Coordinates of C-alpha atoms and ligand atoms in Angstrom, one line a residue:
M1 CA 18.7 -84.2 0.3
C2 CA 18.1 -80.8 -1.2
G3 CA 17.4 -80.5 -4.9
I4 CA 18.4 -77.6 -7.1
V5 CA 17.4 -76.5 -10.6
G6 CA 18.4 -73.6 -12.9
Y7 CA 17.0 -72.6 -16.2
V8 CA 17.8 -70.1 -18.9
G9 CA 16.0 -70.2 -22.3
N10 CA 12.9 -69.3 -24.1
R11 CA 10.3 -71.3 -22.1
E12 CA 8.4 -70.0 -19.2
A13 CA 11.1 -70.4 -16.6
S14 CA 8.8 -70.6 -13.6
A15 CA 6.9 -73.5 -15.1
V16 CA 10.1 -75.4 -16.0
L17 CA 11.5 -74.8 -12.5
I18 CA 8.4 -76.1 -10.7
E19 CA 8.1 -79.1 -13.0
A20 CA 11.7 -80.0 -12.5
L21 CA 11.4 -79.6 -8.8
K22 CA 8.6 -82.1 -8.7
R23 CA 11.0 -84.6 -10.3
L24 CA 13.3 -84.0 -7.4
E25 CA 10.6 -84.5 -4.7
Y26 CA 11.8 -88.1 -4.2
R27 CA 15.1 -86.8 -2.7
G28 CA 13.1 -85.7 0.3
Y29 CA 12.4 -82.1 1.3
D30 CA 10.5 -80.0 3.8
S31 CA 10.2 -76.6 1.9
S32 CA 10.8 -75.2 -1.5
G33 CA 11.3 -71.9 -3.4
I34 CA 11.9 -70.3 -6.7
A35 CA 13.5 -67.0 -8.0
V36 CA 13.0 -65.7 -11.5
L37 CA 13.7 -62.6 -13.5
T38 CA 10.8 -61.0 -15.3
Q39 CA 11.0 -58.2 -17.8
S40 CA 7.8 -56.5 -16.6
G41 CA 9.3 -53.1 -16.2
E42 CA 9.1 -53.4 -12.5
K43 CA 11.8 -51.7 -10.4
N44 CA 13.3 -55.0 -9.3
P45 CA 12.9 -57.8 -11.9
L46 CA 14.0 -60.4 -9.3
T47 CA 11.0 -62.2 -7.8
V48 CA 11.5 -64.7 -5.0
I49 CA 8.6 -67.0 -3.8
K50 CA 9.1 -69.6 -1.0
S51 CA 6.9 -72.0 0.9
P52 CA 7.2 -74.6 3.6
G53 CA 5.6 -78.0 2.9
Q54 CA 4.7 -79.5 -0.5
I55 CA 5.8 -78.2 -3.9
S56 CA 2.1 -78.0 -4.8
T57 CA 1.7 -75.3 -2.2
L58 CA 4.6 -73.4 -3.8
E59 CA 3.1 -73.9 -7.2
K60 CA -0.2 -72.3 -6.1
K61 CA 1.7 -69.2 -5.0
V62 CA 3.7 -68.9 -8.2
K63 CA 1.6 -66.9 -10.7
I64 CA 4.3 -65.5 -13.0
S65 CA 4.5 -65.1 -16.7
G66 CA 7.3 -63.7 -18.9
S67 CA 10.1 -65.3 -16.9
H68 CA 13.0 -66.8 -18.9
T69 CA 15.7 -67.2 -16.3
G70 CA 15.5 -68.6 -12.8
I71 CA 16.5 -71.0 -10.1
S72 CA 14.6 -73.3 -7.7
H73 CA 15.2 -75.4 -4.7
T74 CA 13.8 -78.2 -2.5
R75 CA 15.2 -77.8 1.1
W76 CA 16.0 -80.6 3.6
A77 CA 16.6 -78.6 6.8
T78 CA 20.1 -78.8 8.4
H79 CA 20.5 -75.3 9.9
G80 CA 17.2 -73.6 10.9
A81 CA 13.7 -74.9 11.0
P82 CA 11.8 -75.8 7.9
N83 CA 9.9 -72.5 7.3
E84 CA 9.4 -69.9 4.7
V85 CA 12.3 -67.6 5.8
N86 CA 14.8 -70.4 5.9
A87 CA 13.7 -71.9 2.5
H88 CA 15.9 -71.1 -0.5
P89 CA 16.5 -69.0 -2.6
H90 CA 18.3 -66.6 -0.3
T91 CA 19.2 -63.1 -1.3
D92 CA 21.5 -60.3 -0.3
Q93 CA 20.1 -57.3 1.5
E94 CA 19.4 -55.4 -1.7
N95 CA 17.6 -58.4 -3.3
S96 CA 19.9 -58.2 -6.3
I97 CA 21.3 -61.7 -6.0
A98 CA 19.5 -64.9 -5.4
V99 CA 21.2 -68.2 -4.5
V100 CA 20.1 -71.8 -4.1
H101 CA 22.5 -74.1 -2.2
N102 CA 22.9 -77.8 -1.5
G103 CA 25.4 -78.8 1.1
I104 CA 26.7 -77.3 4.4
I105 CA 28.9 -74.3 4.8
D106 CA 31.0 -75.2 7.8
N107 CA 32.5 -71.7 8.4
H108 CA 29.2 -69.8 8.1
L109 CA 29.3 -68.4 11.6
A110 CA 32.7 -66.7 11.1
L111 CA 31.6 -65.4 7.7
K112 CA 28.3 -64.1 9.1
R113 CA 30.3 -62.2 11.8
E114 CA 32.6 -60.7 9.2
L115 CA 29.7 -59.6 7.0
A116 CA 27.7 -58.3 10.0
E117 CA 30.6 -55.9 10.8
K118 CA 30.2 -54.5 7.3
G119 CA 26.5 -53.9 8.0
H120 CA 25.0 -57.0 6.5
V121 CA 21.7 -58.1 8.1
F122 CA 20.6 -61.8 7.9
R123 CA 17.0 -62.8 7.9
S124 CA 17.3 -66.6 8.2
K125 CA 18.9 -69.1 10.5
T126 CA 20.6 -70.9 7.6
D127 CA 24.2 -71.4 6.8
S128 CA 23.4 -70.8 3.1
E129 CA 22.3 -67.2 3.4
V130 CA 25.9 -66.0 3.8
I131 CA 26.6 -66.9 0.1
P132 CA 24.6 -64.2 -1.6
H133 CA 26.0 -61.6 0.8
I134 CA 29.6 -62.6 0.1
I135 CA 28.9 -62.6 -3.7
Y136 CA 27.4 -59.1 -3.3
E137 CA 30.6 -57.9 -1.7
E138 CA 32.8 -59.4 -4.3
Y139 CA 30.6 -58.2 -7.2
K140 CA 30.8 -54.6 -5.9
A141 CA 34.5 -54.8 -5.3
N142 CA 35.5 -56.4 -8.6
G143 CA 33.8 -54.5 -11.4
N144 CA 30.4 -56.1 -11.4
D145 CA 31.6 -59.3 -13.0
L146 CA 29.2 -62.0 -11.8
F147 CA 31.4 -65.0 -12.8
D148 CA 34.5 -63.5 -11.1
A149 CA 32.4 -62.6 -8.0
V150 CA 31.3 -66.2 -7.6
R151 CA 34.8 -67.5 -8.2
R152 CA 36.1 -65.2 -5.5
A153 CA 33.2 -65.9 -3.1
V154 CA 33.5 -69.7 -3.2
K155 CA 37.2 -69.5 -2.2
K156 CA 35.9 -68.2 1.1
L157 CA 33.5 -71.1 1.7
R158 CA 34.5 -74.2 3.6
G159 CA 32.3 -77.3 3.5
S160 CA 30.2 -78.7 0.7
Y161 CA 28.1 -76.9 -1.8
A162 CA 26.4 -76.9 -5.2
I163 CA 25.1 -73.4 -5.8
I164 CA 23.3 -71.6 -8.5
V165 CA 23.5 -67.8 -8.6
L166 CA 21.0 -65.4 -10.3
H167 CA 21.6 -61.7 -10.6
R168 CA 18.9 -59.1 -11.5
D169 CA 21.3 -57.2 -13.8
H170 CA 22.3 -60.3 -15.8
P171 CA 19.0 -61.6 -17.2
D172 CA 20.5 -64.3 -19.5
I173 CA 23.2 -65.8 -17.2
L174 CA 23.3 -68.4 -14.4
V175 CA 26.5 -69.0 -12.6
C176 CA 27.0 -72.2 -10.7
A177 CA 29.7 -73.9 -8.6
R178 CA 30.2 -77.3 -7.0
E179 CA 32.3 -78.7 -4.2
K180 CA 31.4 -82.2 -2.8
S181 CA 27.7 -81.9 -3.8
P182 CA 26.3 -83.2 -7.1
M183 CA 25.6 -80.9 -10.0
V184 CA 24.9 -81.6 -13.6
L185 CA 24.4 -79.2 -16.6
G186 CA 22.0 -79.9 -19.4
A187 CA 21.6 -78.5 -22.9
G188 CA 18.6 -78.1 -25.1
V189 CA 18.1 -76.0 -28.2
N190 CA 18.8 -72.4 -27.2
E191 CA 18.4 -73.2 -23.5
G192 CA 20.6 -74.3 -20.7
F193 CA 19.8 -76.3 -17.5
I194 CA 21.4 -77.0 -14.2
A195 CA 20.3 -79.5 -11.6
S196 CA 21.3 -81.7 -8.7
D197 CA 20.5 -84.8 -10.7
V198 CA 19.5 -85.8 -14.2
T199 CA 16.0 -87.1 -13.3
A200 CA 15.0 -83.4 -12.8
L201 CA 15.7 -82.6 -16.5
L202 CA 14.7 -85.8 -18.4
K203 CA 11.6 -84.1 -19.6
Y204 CA 13.7 -81.5 -21.4
T205 CA 17.0 -83.1 -22.4
N206 CA 19.1 -86.3 -22.4
R207 CA 22.4 -84.4 -23.0
F208 CA 24.3 -83.8 -19.8
M209 CA 27.7 -82.6 -18.6
F210 CA 28.8 -83.6 -15.1
M211 CA 30.7 -81.0 -13.1
D212 CA 33.7 -81.8 -10.9
D213 CA 34.6 -80.5 -7.5
G214 CA 36.1 -77.0 -7.8
D215 CA 34.3 -76.3 -11.1
I216 CA 32.5 -73.0 -11.8
A217 CA 30.2 -72.7 -14.8
K218 CA 28.4 -69.9 -16.7
V219 CA 25.3 -71.2 -18.3
T220 CA 23.5 -69.2 -21.0
R221 CA 20.9 -70.1 -23.6
N222 CA 23.8 -70.2 -26.1
G223 CA 26.2 -72.5 -24.3
I224 CA 28.2 -73.4 -21.3
Y225 CA 31.6 -72.2 -20.1
I226 CA 33.4 -74.1 -17.2
E227 CA 36.5 -73.3 -15.3
G228 CA 38.3 -75.8 -13.0
P229 CA 39.7 -75.0 -9.6
S230 CA 42.9 -73.3 -10.9
G231 CA 41.0 -71.1 -13.4
E232 CA 41.8 -73.4 -16.3
V233 CA 39.1 -74.0 -18.9
A234 CA 37.5 -77.3 -18.0
A235 CA 36.3 -79.2 -21.1
H236 CA 34.1 -82.0 -19.8
E237 CA 32.5 -84.4 -22.3
W238 CA 28.7 -84.4 -23.0
T239 CA 27.1 -87.6 -21.9
Q240 CA 23.9 -89.0 -23.5
V241 CA 21.8 -90.5 -20.7
D242 CA 19.4 -93.2 -22.1
W243 CA 16.8 -93.0 -19.2
S244 CA 13.4 -91.9 -20.5
I245 CA 10.9 -89.7 -18.7
E246 CA 8.5 -92.8 -18.5
D247 CA 11.2 -94.6 -16.5
A248 CA 10.9 -91.8 -13.9
E249 CA 7.0 -91.9 -13.8
K250 CA 4.6 -94.1 -11.9
G251 CA 3.0 -95.7 -15.0
G252 CA -0.3 -96.6 -13.4
F253 CA 1.2 -97.9 -10.1
R254 CA 0.2 -96.3 -6.8
H255 CA 3.8 -95.8 -5.7
F256 CA 7.2 -95.7 -7.3
M257 CA 8.3 -98.4 -4.9
I258 CA 5.8 -101.0 -6.1
K259 CA 6.5 -100.1 -9.7
E260 CA 10.2 -100.5 -9.1
I261 CA 9.6 -103.9 -7.3
F262 CA 7.7 -105.1 -10.3
E263 CA 10.4 -103.9 -12.7
Q264 CA 12.9 -106.3 -11.2
P265 CA 12.8 -109.0 -13.9
R266 CA 13.7 -106.3 -16.4
S267 CA 16.3 -104.5 -14.3
L268 CA 18.0 -107.8 -13.4
H269 CA 18.0 -108.8 -17.0
Q270 CA 19.5 -105.4 -18.0
S271 CA 22.2 -105.8 -15.3
Q272 CA 23.1 -109.3 -16.6
A273 CA 23.0 -108.4 -20.3
G274 CA 25.0 -105.2 -19.6
W275 CA 27.7 -107.2 -17.8
R276 CA 29.1 -108.2 -21.2
S277 CA 30.3 -104.7 -21.9
E278 CA 31.4 -104.2 -18.3
E279 CA 33.5 -107.3 -18.4
D280 CA 35.4 -106.1 -21.4
N281 CA 36.6 -103.1 -19.4
I282 CA 38.0 -105.0 -16.5
P283 CA 41.8 -105.1 -16.5
R284 CA 42.9 -108.7 -16.2
D285 CA 45.4 -108.0 -13.4
L286 CA 42.4 -107.1 -11.1
A287 CA 42.0 -110.9 -10.6
R288 CA 45.4 -111.0 -8.9
A289 CA 44.0 -109.1 -5.9
E290 CA 44.9 -111.1 -2.8
M291 CA 42.4 -109.3 -0.6
I292 CA 39.2 -107.4 -1.3
R293 CA 37.6 -104.6 0.7
I294 CA 34.0 -103.6 -0.1
I295 CA 32.8 -100.2 1.1
A296 CA 29.2 -98.9 1.0
C297 CA 26.3 -97.5 3.1
G298 CA 22.8 -98.8 3.9
T299 CA 21.3 -101.1 1.4
S300 CA 24.5 -101.1 -0.7
Y301 CA 26.4 -102.2 2.3
H302 CA 24.1 -105.2 2.6
A303 CA 24.8 -106.0 -1.1
G304 CA 28.4 -105.8 -0.2
M305 CA 27.9 -108.3 2.7
V306 CA 26.4 -110.8 0.3
G307 CA 29.3 -110.0 -2.0
K308 CA 31.8 -110.9 0.7
H309 CA 30.6 -114.5 0.7
L310 CA 30.7 -114.6 -3.1
F311 CA 34.2 -113.2 -3.5
E312 CA 35.5 -115.6 -0.9
R313 CA 33.7 -118.5 -2.5
F314 CA 34.6 -117.8 -6.2
T315 CA 38.0 -116.2 -5.8
G316 CA 39.4 -117.5 -2.6
S317 CA 40.5 -114.0 -1.6
P318 CA 39.7 -112.9 1.9
T319 CA 37.1 -110.1 1.7
V320 CA 36.0 -107.6 4.2
V321 CA 33.1 -105.2 4.1
S322 CA 33.1 -101.8 5.8
M323 CA 30.6 -99.1 6.2
A324 CA 31.9 -96.0 4.4
S325 CA 31.3 -93.8 7.3
E326 CA 33.5 -96.0 9.5
Y327 CA 36.2 -97.0 7.1
R328 CA 37.3 -93.4 6.8
F329 CA 38.1 -93.1 10.4
A330 CA 39.7 -96.6 10.8
D331 CA 43.5 -96.9 11.3
T332 CA 45.5 -97.3 8.1
T333 CA 46.3 -101.0 7.5
S334 CA 49.4 -102.2 5.8
D335 CA 47.5 -104.5 3.4
N336 CA 46.9 -103.7 -0.2
P337 CA 43.3 -104.7 -1.0
L338 CA 41.3 -104.2 -4.1
M339 CA 38.7 -101.6 -3.1
I340 CA 35.1 -101.9 -4.3
F341 CA 32.7 -99.1 -3.7
I342 CA 29.0 -99.8 -4.1
T343 CA 26.6 -96.8 -4.4
Q344 CA 23.6 -96.8 -6.5
S345 CA 23.3 -93.0 -6.6
G346 CA 27.0 -92.5 -7.0
E347 CA 26.6 -89.5 -4.8
T348 CA 26.7 -90.8 -1.2
L349 CA 29.2 -88.4 0.4
D350 CA 30.5 -91.0 3.0
T351 CA 31.2 -93.4 0.2
I352 CA 32.9 -90.7 -2.0
M353 CA 35.1 -89.6 0.9
A354 CA 36.1 -93.2 1.6
A355 CA 37.0 -93.6 -2.1
R356 CA 39.2 -90.5 -1.9
E357 CA 40.8 -91.8 1.2
A358 CA 41.5 -95.2 -0.5
R359 CA 43.0 -93.5 -3.5
S360 CA 45.2 -91.3 -1.4
R361 CA 46.5 -94.5 0.1
G362 CA 47.4 -95.6 -3.4
L363 CA 44.8 -98.4 -3.6
K364 CA 43.2 -99.7 -6.7
T365 CA 39.5 -98.6 -6.7
V366 CA 36.4 -99.9 -8.4
A367 CA 32.9 -98.3 -8.3
I368 CA 29.6 -100.1 -8.9
T369 CA 26.9 -97.6 -9.5
N370 CA 23.6 -97.0 -11.3
V371 CA 24.1 -93.4 -12.3
V372 CA 26.1 -92.6 -15.4
G373 CA 28.6 -89.8 -14.8
S374 CA 27.9 -89.6 -11.0
T375 CA 30.6 -88.4 -8.7
I376 CA 31.9 -91.8 -7.7
T377 CA 32.8 -92.6 -11.3
R378 CA 35.4 -89.8 -11.2
E379 CA 36.7 -90.8 -7.8
T380 CA 37.6 -94.4 -8.7
D381 CA 39.9 -96.1 -11.3
I382 CA 37.2 -98.3 -12.8
T383 CA 33.4 -98.0 -13.0
M384 CA 30.9 -100.7 -13.5
Y385 CA 27.3 -99.8 -14.2
Q386 CA 24.5 -101.9 -12.8
R387 CA 21.9 -100.6 -15.3
S388 CA 18.8 -100.8 -13.1
G389 CA 17.2 -97.7 -14.7
P390 CA 16.2 -94.7 -12.5
E391 CA 14.9 -95.5 -9.0
I392 CA 12.7 -92.8 -7.5
G393 CA 11.3 -94.5 -4.3
V394 CA 13.6 -93.6 -1.4
A395 CA 13.7 -97.2 -0.3
A396 CA 16.1 -99.1 -2.6
S397 CA 14.5 -102.2 -4.3
K398 CA 15.5 -102.9 -7.9
T399 CA 18.9 -101.2 -7.4
F400 CA 19.6 -103.7 -4.5
T401 CA 18.8 -106.8 -6.5
S402 CA 20.9 -105.4 -9.4
Q403 CA 23.8 -104.8 -7.0
L404 CA 23.5 -108.5 -5.9
M405 CA 23.5 -109.4 -9.6
M406 CA 26.8 -107.4 -10.0
M407 CA 28.3 -109.2 -7.0
Y408 CA 27.6 -112.6 -8.5
L409 CA 29.0 -111.6 -11.9
F410 CA 32.0 -109.7 -10.7
S411 CA 33.1 -112.3 -8.2
A412 CA 32.7 -115.1 -10.7
H413 CA 34.5 -113.2 -13.4
M414 CA 37.4 -112.6 -10.9
G415 CA 37.5 -116.2 -9.8
Y416 CA 37.5 -117.4 -13.4
H417 CA 40.4 -115.1 -14.5
K418 CA 42.3 -116.0 -11.3
G419 CA 41.9 -119.6 -12.2
Y420 CA 40.1 -120.3 -9.0
I421 CA 36.9 -121.5 -10.8
K422 CA 36.6 -123.1 -14.2
R423 CA 34.9 -121.6 -17.3
D424 CA 32.1 -124.1 -16.9
D425 CA 31.5 -122.9 -13.3
Y426 CA 31.4 -119.3 -14.6
N427 CA 28.9 -120.2 -17.2
S428 CA 26.8 -122.2 -14.7
I429 CA 26.7 -119.2 -12.4
K430 CA 25.3 -117.1 -15.2
E431 CA 22.7 -119.8 -16.0
H432 CA 21.7 -119.9 -12.3
L433 CA 21.2 -116.1 -12.5
R434 CA 18.9 -116.4 -15.5
H435 CA 16.9 -119.0 -13.6
T436 CA 16.8 -116.7 -10.6
I437 CA 15.3 -113.9 -12.7
R438 CA 12.6 -116.4 -13.7
A439 CA 12.0 -117.1 -10.0
V440 CA 11.5 -113.4 -9.4
E441 CA 8.9 -113.4 -12.1
G442 CA 7.2 -116.3 -10.4
I443 CA 7.0 -114.3 -7.1
L444 CA 5.6 -111.2 -8.9
N445 CA 2.9 -113.4 -10.6
N446 CA 1.3 -114.3 -7.3
T447 CA 1.8 -111.6 -4.6
A448 CA -1.6 -112.2 -2.9
P449 CA -0.2 -114.3 0.1
I450 CA 2.6 -111.7 0.7
K451 CA 0.0 -108.9 0.6
E452 CA -2.1 -110.7 3.1
M453 CA 0.8 -111.3 5.4
G454 CA 1.9 -107.7 5.1
E455 CA -1.5 -106.5 6.2
W456 CA -1.3 -108.8 9.2
F457 CA 2.2 -107.5 9.9
S458 CA 1.1 -103.9 9.8
R459 CA -0.4 -104.2 13.3
C460 CA 3.0 -105.2 14.9
E461 CA 5.4 -102.7 16.4
N462 CA 8.6 -104.8 16.7
A463 CA 10.0 -107.7 14.7
F464 CA 13.1 -109.7 14.2
Y465 CA 14.4 -110.9 10.8
L466 CA 16.7 -114.0 11.1
G467 CA 19.1 -115.3 8.5
R468 CA 22.3 -117.3 8.4
Y469 CA 25.3 -117.2 6.1
I470 CA 24.5 -115.5 2.8
N471 CA 21.0 -114.7 4.0
F472 CA 22.1 -112.9 7.1
P473 CA 22.6 -109.7 5.0
T474 CA 19.2 -110.5 3.3
A475 CA 17.7 -110.4 6.8
L476 CA 19.4 -107.0 7.5
E477 CA 18.1 -105.7 4.2
G478 CA 14.6 -107.0 4.8
A479 CA 14.5 -105.4 8.3
L480 CA 15.8 -102.1 6.9
K481 CA 13.1 -102.1 4.2
M482 CA 10.4 -102.7 6.8
K483 CA 11.6 -100.1 9.3
E484 CA 12.3 -97.3 6.7
I485 CA 8.9 -97.4 5.0
S486 CA 6.5 -98.8 7.6
Y487 CA 8.2 -97.4 10.7
I488 CA 7.8 -100.8 12.4
H489 CA 10.9 -101.4 14.5
S490 CA 12.6 -104.3 12.8
E491 CA 16.0 -105.8 13.5
G492 CA 18.0 -108.1 11.3
Y493 CA 20.0 -110.7 13.2
P494 CA 22.2 -113.7 12.5
A495 CA 19.8 -116.5 13.6
G496 CA 22.5 -118.2 15.8
E497 CA 23.0 -115.0 17.8
L498 CA 19.5 -114.6 19.1
K499 CA 20.1 -116.9 22.1
H500 CA 23.0 -114.6 23.2
G501 CA 20.6 -111.8 24.3
P502 CA 17.8 -110.8 22.1
L503 CA 15.7 -113.9 23.0
A504 CA 14.7 -111.8 26.1
L505 CA 12.7 -109.5 23.8
L506 CA 10.5 -112.2 22.3
T507 CA 6.8 -112.1 23.1
D508 CA 3.7 -113.3 21.4
K509 CA 3.6 -109.8 19.8
T510 CA 7.1 -110.0 18.3
P511 CA 6.9 -111.7 15.0
I512 CA 10.0 -113.4 13.6
I513 CA 10.7 -113.5 9.9
A514 CA 12.9 -116.6 9.4
L515 CA 14.8 -116.9 6.1
V516 CA 15.2 -120.5 5.1
A517 CA 17.5 -121.8 2.4
S518 CA 18.1 -125.4 1.6
D519 CA 21.9 -125.2 2.2
H520 CA 24.2 -126.2 5.0
T521 CA 22.4 -123.8 7.4
Y522 CA 19.0 -125.4 6.9
E523 CA 18.8 -127.6 10.0
K524 CA 20.2 -125.0 12.3
M525 CA 17.6 -122.5 11.0
L526 CA 14.8 -124.9 11.7
G527 CA 16.2 -125.2 15.2
N528 CA 16.2 -121.4 15.6
I529 CA 12.6 -121.3 14.4
G530 CA 11.7 -123.9 17.0
E531 CA 13.4 -121.7 19.7
C532 CA 11.3 -118.7 18.8
S533 CA 8.0 -120.7 18.4
A534 CA 8.6 -122.2 21.8
R535 CA 8.6 -118.7 23.3
G536 CA 5.3 -117.9 21.8
S537 CA 6.5 -115.6 19.0
P538 CA 4.6 -115.9 15.7
V539 CA 7.2 -117.1 13.1
I540 CA 6.8 -116.4 9.4
A541 CA 9.2 -118.6 7.4
I542 CA 10.3 -117.5 3.9
A543 CA 11.1 -120.9 2.4
P544 CA 11.8 -122.6 -0.9
E545 CA 8.7 -124.1 -2.6
G546 CA 8.2 -127.7 -1.9
D547 CA 9.7 -127.6 1.6
A548 CA 7.1 -129.5 3.7
E549 CA 9.4 -129.8 6.7
V550 CA 9.3 -126.1 7.6
E551 CA 5.6 -126.2 8.0
K552 CA 6.0 -128.5 10.9
Y553 CA 7.8 -125.7 12.8
T554 CA 5.5 -122.9 11.8
D555 CA 2.2 -122.6 10.0
R556 CA 3.0 -119.3 8.4
V557 CA 5.2 -119.9 5.4
L558 CA 5.7 -117.7 2.3
Y559 CA 7.2 -119.7 -0.4
Y560 CA 9.7 -118.6 -3.1
P561 CA 10.4 -120.6 -6.3
N562 CA 13.2 -123.0 -5.9
V563 CA 16.7 -121.7 -6.9
D564 CA 20.2 -122.9 -6.0
P565 CA 20.4 -121.7 -2.3
L566 CA 23.5 -119.6 -3.1
F567 CA 21.2 -117.4 -5.2
S568 CA 18.4 -117.3 -2.8
P569 CA 19.1 -113.7 -1.5
I570 CA 17.6 -112.4 -4.7
P571 CA 14.1 -114.0 -4.6
I572 CA 14.0 -113.7 -0.8
S573 CA 14.7 -110.0 -1.0
V574 CA 11.8 -109.5 -3.5
V575 CA 9.4 -111.3 -1.0
L576 CA 10.7 -109.0 1.8
Q577 CA 10.3 -105.9 -0.3
L578 CA 6.7 -106.8 -1.0
L579 CA 6.1 -107.6 2.7
A580 CA 7.4 -104.2 3.7
Y581 CA 5.5 -102.5 1.0
H582 CA 2.1 -104.0 1.9
A583 CA 2.7 -103.5 5.6
A584 CA 3.5 -99.8 5.0
D585 CA 0.7 -99.3 2.6
H586 CA -1.8 -100.8 5.1
R587 CA -0.6 -98.4 7.7
G588 CA -1.0 -95.5 5.3
C589 CA 2.6 -94.5 5.3
S590 CA 4.4 -92.2 2.9
I591 CA 6.1 -95.0 1.1
D592 CA 8.0 -93.2 -1.6
K593 CA 9.2 -90.5 0.7
P594 CA 9.5 -91.9 4.3
R595 CA 9.8 -89.3 7.0
N596 CA 13.3 -87.9 7.7
L597 CA 14.9 -89.8 4.8
A598 CA 16.4 -88.8 1.5
K599 CA 17.3 -90.7 -1.6
S600 CA 20.7 -89.3 -2.0
V601 CA 22.7 -88.7 1.2
T602 CA 25.1 -86.0 0.2
V603 CA 26.0 -84.9 3.7
E604 CA 28.5 -86.6 6.0
Ligands
M6R701 O1 23.1 -94.3 -3.2 P1 23.7 -95.3 -2.2 O2 23.6 -96.7 -2.7 O3 25.1 -95.0 -1.9 O4 22.8 -95.1 -0.9 C1 23.2 -95.7 0.3 C2 22.1 -95.6 1.3 O5 21.8 -94.3 1.6 C3 20.8 -96.3 0.8 O6 21.0 -97.6 0.4 C4 19.7 -96.3 1.9 O7 20.1 -97.1 2.9 C5 18.4 -96.7 1.2 N1 17.4 -95.7 1.5 C6 17.8 -98.0 1.7 O8 16.6 -98.3 1.2

């Protein structure tokens, strides 16, 4: 989704703003822009430059020196085409105020009508443009106090927003406000920063303050002042974020995604090692939950589906998984489940709104997230961090396997404290996880056969991914990975369901990816492979090393190192990530920034 940055300090603001925008490219965007104040003695010190397309195009247009305060934006179009006029920053008609906005203003049409009656003229087709115009009116009417004008203006907005406001007559001040859209403040020496996420600012600072909904902040080079929704001074804590700038760079890899795939032995190890401190913060009474409900979107939802099997197996508590966007609209049930929200970014609006809904129903809520201080951490009772390190590629890879790690550890912890499994079982699960990390290393040490298969796969247009039991979600995730980065239409299916309809779609041009684990589903899966082969479909089996049987059913097998089958979703997922990556790379796709997608989905 859109990215925003604000800077005030002694550096060249235009350079900081462009550099920080580049760090936000991964969120997905179609145009960008910048507004800075210069002290060049010109009549209007406010300069606004915008451009459709890449940030590099904007960068070429920005030839500014002597700027020390400014704002910038990457836009992901919602209202109005992606062109220069609709790009942010937007200004009032006198070009005195510039605003960048993430989110959607639901009542913008009514506001535009009201303002038009007062003589305001709008240039763009965006909802965002009303904001500088409203601030302009409030500023004029209330004694030229910018902070007060923004406070009054946001009261008129309905919807979601993170805004930064720059005024030509206040060269050392930025005012920002947030409602349902992420926003973080950063501090350096004699400089202040604002951004939609911390990765934008890692080059400059590791000290962050996360804003809450309803907060308005004034940021100057000397400090930060925040007021909460009722005008009270909001004293949020500063948080040290231990991600480094190198973590957020490609480090010699061609794409962030392949770097992040290869980082998995480390990220999985970090998740497991970090569990020791997470565990200490889990109240013991959590284990008494008689029912569990997991809520998430996309890849995180697939992690939740694997989690369902694990919670049921290790705790004996019935567990259901719901998509956040659906849970919110479901009828209220009379049960009292423990609610677990999985979101790597911690900013997915559907998941956040579902957490609010659950809290309003009086339910106990737990968040599993990767981003320290993200919104979900304030919307839930307990937070567990998965510690994957920053993930820049839009397609989730290392954050998914870490989420799986968290599912194993959390469910086993609950089961042990409930008395459903023994201490030895808990220890043995942890040992299996260590072994599984070694299996992932094994896959990454020899990726050539997967690359070759990915290149063959790149010529296909449709594919089915089949799995059973705990690997049905793995199939869904593998298919999602393939479709989102290579644009090959891929569907994940429970292998037993194929004969109830989709078999009709099989042809010799529809490859099947069959996920094989040596558990109670094994024979049935071989049967399903046979069904597909008999219809002429090329079948690629992903099977544990040493399985000679599966070769009798198909001659295309990608092997993963042997692990206990209950843990097989982790190594199989790594194989499927690589398969998708190489197929997409061979097709020349934009792997880190797939078309139409964004890393952080902050709209509903
Ligand atoms: O940040 P979240 O985990 O809440 O994100 C949820 C989905 O938007 C995300 O997993 C999405 O499906 C990924 N792009 C998949 O690779």
